[in-house]
Coordinates of C-alpha atoms and ligand atoms in Angstrom, one line a residue:
M1 CA 0.1 0.1 0.0
I2 CA 1.2 3.5 -0.6
I3 CA 0.3 6.4 1.8
T4 CA 0.6 9.8 0.5
I5 CA 1.2 12.7 3.0
D6 CA 1.2 16.1 1.2
G7 CA 0.9 19.7 2.8
P8 CA 3.0 22.8 3.1
A9 CA 6.2 23.5 5.0
G10 CA 5.9 23.3 9.0
T11 CA 3.0 21.1 9.2
G12 CA 5.4 18.2 10.5
K13 CA 4.9 16.1 7.5
S14 CA 8.4 14.9 7.6
T15 CA 8.7 13.5 10.9
V16 CA 5.0 12.3 10.7
A17 CA 5.6 10.3 7.4
Q18 CA 8.7 8.9 8.9
T19 CA 7.2 7.9 12.3
I20 CA 4.4 6.2 10.4
A21 CA 6.6 4.2 8.0
E22 CA 8.6 3.0 11.0
R23 CA 5.5 1.8 12.7
L24 CA 4.3 0.1 9.9
G25 CA 7.5 -1.1 8.5
F26 CA 7.1 0.6 5.4
D27 CA 9.9 2.7 2.9
F28 CA 9.9 6.2 3.6
L29 CA 10.5 8.8 0.7
D30 CA 11.0 12.3 1.4
T31 CA 10.4 13.9 -2.2
G32 CA 11.3 17.3 -1.0
A33 CA 14.8 16.2 -0.6
M34 CA 15.1 15.6 -4.1
Y35 CA 14.1 19.1 -5.1
R36 CA 16.5 20.3 -2.3
A37 CA 19.3 18.4 -3.9
I38 CA 18.6 19.9 -7.0
G39 CA 18.5 23.2 -5.6
L40 CA 21.9 22.8 -3.6
E41 CA 23.6 21.7 -7.0
A42 CA 22.2 24.9 -8.6
L43 CA 23.6 26.9 -5.8
R44 CA 26.9 24.9 -6.1
R45 CA 27.0 25.7 -9.9
Q46 CA 25.8 29.7 -9.2
A47 CA 22.9 29.0 -11.6
D48 CA 20.3 31.6 -12.4
L49 CA 17.4 30.5 -10.2
E50 CA 14.9 32.2 -12.7
N51 CA 16.6 30.2 -15.7
H52 CA 14.3 26.9 -16.3
R53 CA 16.8 25.7 -19.2
E54 CA 19.8 26.0 -17.2
L55 CA 17.9 24.5 -14.0
A56 CA 16.6 21.8 -16.2
F57 CA 20.1 21.0 -17.6
I58 CA 21.5 20.7 -13.9
A59 CA 18.5 18.3 -13.0
R60 CA 19.4 16.0 -15.8
H61 CA 23.0 15.7 -14.5
A62 CA 22.7 15.5 -10.8
G63 CA 22.1 11.8 -10.4
I64 CA 20.0 12.1 -7.5
E65 CA 19.5 8.7 -5.7
F66 CA 18.6 7.2 -2.4
D67 CA 21.0 4.6 -0.3
W68 CA 18.1 2.5 0.7
G69 CA 20.3 0.7 3.3
H70 CA 19.6 3.3 5.7
R71 CA 16.4 4.2 7.6
P72 CA 15.4 6.8 6.7
P73 CA 17.0 6.3 3.2
I74 CA 20.4 8.9 2.6
V75 CA 19.9 11.3 -0.2
L76 CA 22.8 11.2 -2.6
L77 CA 24.1 13.8 -5.3
K78 CA 26.4 12.3 -7.6
G79 CA 27.2 9.6 -5.0
E80 CA 27.8 12.1 -2.3
P81 CA 25.5 12.0 0.9
V82 CA 23.9 15.5 1.1
G83 CA 21.1 15.1 3.6
H84 CA 22.9 17.4 6.3
L85 CA 23.1 20.0 3.4
L86 CA 19.8 20.2 2.6
R87 CA 17.7 22.0 5.3
G88 CA 19.6 25.3 5.2
A89 CA 17.9 28.5 4.3
E90 CA 19.4 28.8 0.7
A91 CA 18.8 25.1 -0.5
T92 CA 15.3 25.6 1.0
R93 CA 14.8 28.6 -1.0
A94 CA 16.4 27.3 -4.1
A95 CA 14.1 24.2 -4.1
S96 CA 11.1 26.1 -4.6
F97 CA 12.7 27.9 -7.5
V98 CA 13.7 24.4 -8.8
A99 CA 10.1 23.1 -8.0
V100 CA 8.3 25.4 -10.8
V101 CA 10.2 24.1 -13.9
P102 CA 7.9 21.5 -15.5
E103 CA 11.0 19.6 -17.1
I104 CA 12.3 18.9 -13.3
R105 CA 9.0 18.0 -12.2
D106 CA 8.5 15.5 -15.0
I107 CA 12.0 13.9 -14.1
L108 CA 11.4 13.8 -10.5
V109 CA 7.7 12.4 -10.8
R110 CA 9.0 9.7 -13.0
E111 CA 11.7 8.9 -10.7
Q112 CA 9.2 8.7 -7.7
Q113 CA 6.7 6.7 -9.6
R114 CA 9.7 4.2 -10.4
I115 CA 10.3 3.8 -6.5
G116 CA 6.8 3.3 -5.9
R117 CA 6.8 0.2 -8.1
N118 CA 9.9 -1.3 -6.3
R119 CA 8.7 -0.5 -3.0
P120 CA 5.1 -1.2 -2.9
N121 CA 4.7 -0.4 0.7
L122 CA 5.8 3.1 0.8
V123 CA 4.9 6.3 2.8
T124 CA 5.9 9.3 0.6
E125 CA 5.6 13.0 1.4
G126 CA 5.6 16.1 -0.6
R127 CA 3.3 18.3 -2.4
D128 CA 1.8 16.5 -5.2
Q129 CA 2.1 12.8 -4.1
G130 CA -1.7 12.2 -3.6
T131 CA -2.6 14.4 -6.6
V132 CA 0.1 13.8 -9.6
V133 CA 2.6 11.0 -8.6
F134 CA 0.3 8.2 -6.9
P135 CA -3.3 9.1 -7.7
E136 CA -4.0 5.3 -7.0
A137 CA -2.6 5.7 -3.7
G138 CA -4.7 3.7 -0.9
L139 CA -4.7 6.3 1.6
K140 CA -3.9 10.2 1.2
F141 CA -3.5 12.9 3.7
F142 CA -3.1 16.8 3.5
L143 CA -1.4 18.1 6.5
D144 CA -2.3 21.8 7.0
A145 CA -1.8 24.4 9.8
T146 CA -2.1 28.3 9.8
A147 CA 0.9 30.0 8.6
A148 CA 1.6 31.5 12.1
E149 CA 1.9 28.3 13.8
R150 CA 4.1 26.7 11.1
A151 CA 6.4 29.9 11.7
R152 CA 6.1 29.4 15.2
R153 CA 7.2 25.8 15.0
R154 CA 10.1 26.7 12.5
V155 CA 11.3 29.2 14.9
A156 CA 11.4 26.7 17.8
Q157 CA 13.2 24.1 15.7
L158 CA 15.9 26.5 14.7
R159 CA 16.1 28.1 18.3
A160 CA 16.7 24.4 19.7
R161 CA 19.7 24.1 17.2
G162 CA 21.1 27.3 18.7
E163 CA 20.4 29.4 15.5
I164 CA 19.4 33.0 16.2
V165 CA 16.4 33.7 14.2
D166 CA 13.7 36.4 13.9
Y167 CA 9.9 35.4 13.9
Q168 CA 8.5 37.6 11.2
E169 CA 11.5 36.9 8.8
I170 CA 10.8 33.2 9.0
L171 CA 6.9 33.9 8.6
A172 CA 7.6 35.7 5.7
Q173 CA 10.0 32.9 4.3
I174 CA 7.3 30.5 4.7
E175 CA 4.6 32.7 3.0
E176 CA 7.1 33.4 0.0
R177 CA 7.3 29.7 -0.5
D178 CA 3.8 28.7 -0.1
T179 CA 2.7 31.3 -2.5
R180 CA 5.2 29.7 -5.1
D181 CA 4.2 26.4 -4.2
R182 CA 0.4 27.1 -4.6
S183 CA 0.5 29.1 -7.5
R184 CA 2.8 27.5 -10.0
K185 CA 1.3 26.3 -13.1
V186 CA 2.3 22.7 -13.0
A187 CA 1.2 20.8 -10.1
P188 CA 0.3 23.3 -7.8
M189 CA 0.2 22.2 -4.3
K190 CA -3.5 21.3 -3.1
P191 CA -5.3 18.2 -1.4
A192 CA -6.2 15.5 -4.0
D193 CA -9.8 15.3 -4.2
D194 CA -9.9 12.0 -2.1
A195 CA -7.2 13.0 0.2
R196 CA -8.0 13.4 4.2
V197 CA -7.4 17.1 5.1
I198 CA -5.9 17.4 8.9
D199 CA -5.4 20.9 10.3
T200 CA -2.6 20.2 12.6
T201 CA -2.7 23.8 14.2
A202 CA -3.9 22.4 17.3
L203 CA -2.6 18.8 17.3
T204 CA 0.7 17.4 18.6
Q205 CA 3.0 15.3 15.9
Q206 CA 1.7 12.2 18.1
Q207 CA -1.9 12.9 17.5
V208 CA -1.3 13.4 13.7
V209 CA 0.3 10.1 13.7
E210 CA -2.3 8.1 15.7
L211 CA -5.1 9.6 13.5
I212 CA -3.3 8.3 10.3
I213 CA -2.2 5.0 11.5
S214 CA -5.8 4.3 12.7
A215 CA -7.0 5.2 9.2
A216 CA -4.3 2.8 7.9
Q217 CA -5.4 -0.1 10.2
G218 CA -9.1 0.9 10.0
Ligands
C5P301 O1 9.1 19.4 1.6 P1 10.2 20.2 1.7 O2 10.1 21.7 2.4 O3 11.4 19.4 2.0 O4 10.2 20.6 0.0 C1 11.0 21.6 -0.4 C2 10.4 22.4 -1.5 O5 10.5 21.4 -2.8 C3 9.2 22.9 -1.4 O6 9.0 24.3 -1.2 C4 8.3 22.6 -2.9 O7 8.6 23.8 -3.6 C5 9.1 21.5 -3.6 N1 8.6 20.2 -3.5 C6 7.5 20.1 -4.7 N2 6.9 19.0 -4.6 C7 7.1 17.8 -3.7 C8 8.1 18.2 -2.7 C9 8.7 19.2 -2.7 O8 7.4 20.9 -5.1 N3 6.8 16.7 -3.8

């Protein structure tokens, strides 16, 4: 069975999806990491983030793979493990530029579908997993929360890592990224018609996990 978990940044999607995969003994696919890895490669090559042809060329040669020998799997960029480099502000921003390029979405969608064929018990998270990549998935969820709450969570996460951050700045970054994700022409972020939408604003991650597990087992 494939379980898709989509939604904007800061809804706890990643942690929730990973926990569910562990609990059910499923594989876990973080599709945002693929867009981020291409974003990182674009930054390394000092690409123009508005230039679709240049970004598409980089994506075609980026050699994004997962090392499935680890749980969660490790993202490789031309064989180099880059997971720890993908969460910074620059790669995060670059990923959302990469994600508007139709040719790049094509490449990654096909790769994600190939992974789904090889790993039929999969929890996959992103923005378009229920709508575009796995329209036939057995269970689909869309996690949401107010932008203010998502910014608050992100600030807490960054401060826990010792980073000095400003709430208003983080909120502005989240809103900028949401707008780009929701308004792009190809695969704009939205819940699939048959997805269950969960507003996580007032829920803990544990509560969200339990909701999804009980739906999966029900
Ligand atoms: O989920 P994460 O924050 O890691 O995603 C990074 C960026 O990649 C998002 O802002 C979005 O633009 C893009 N993305 C996407 N489709 C996906 C996963 C991520 O467009 N399936």
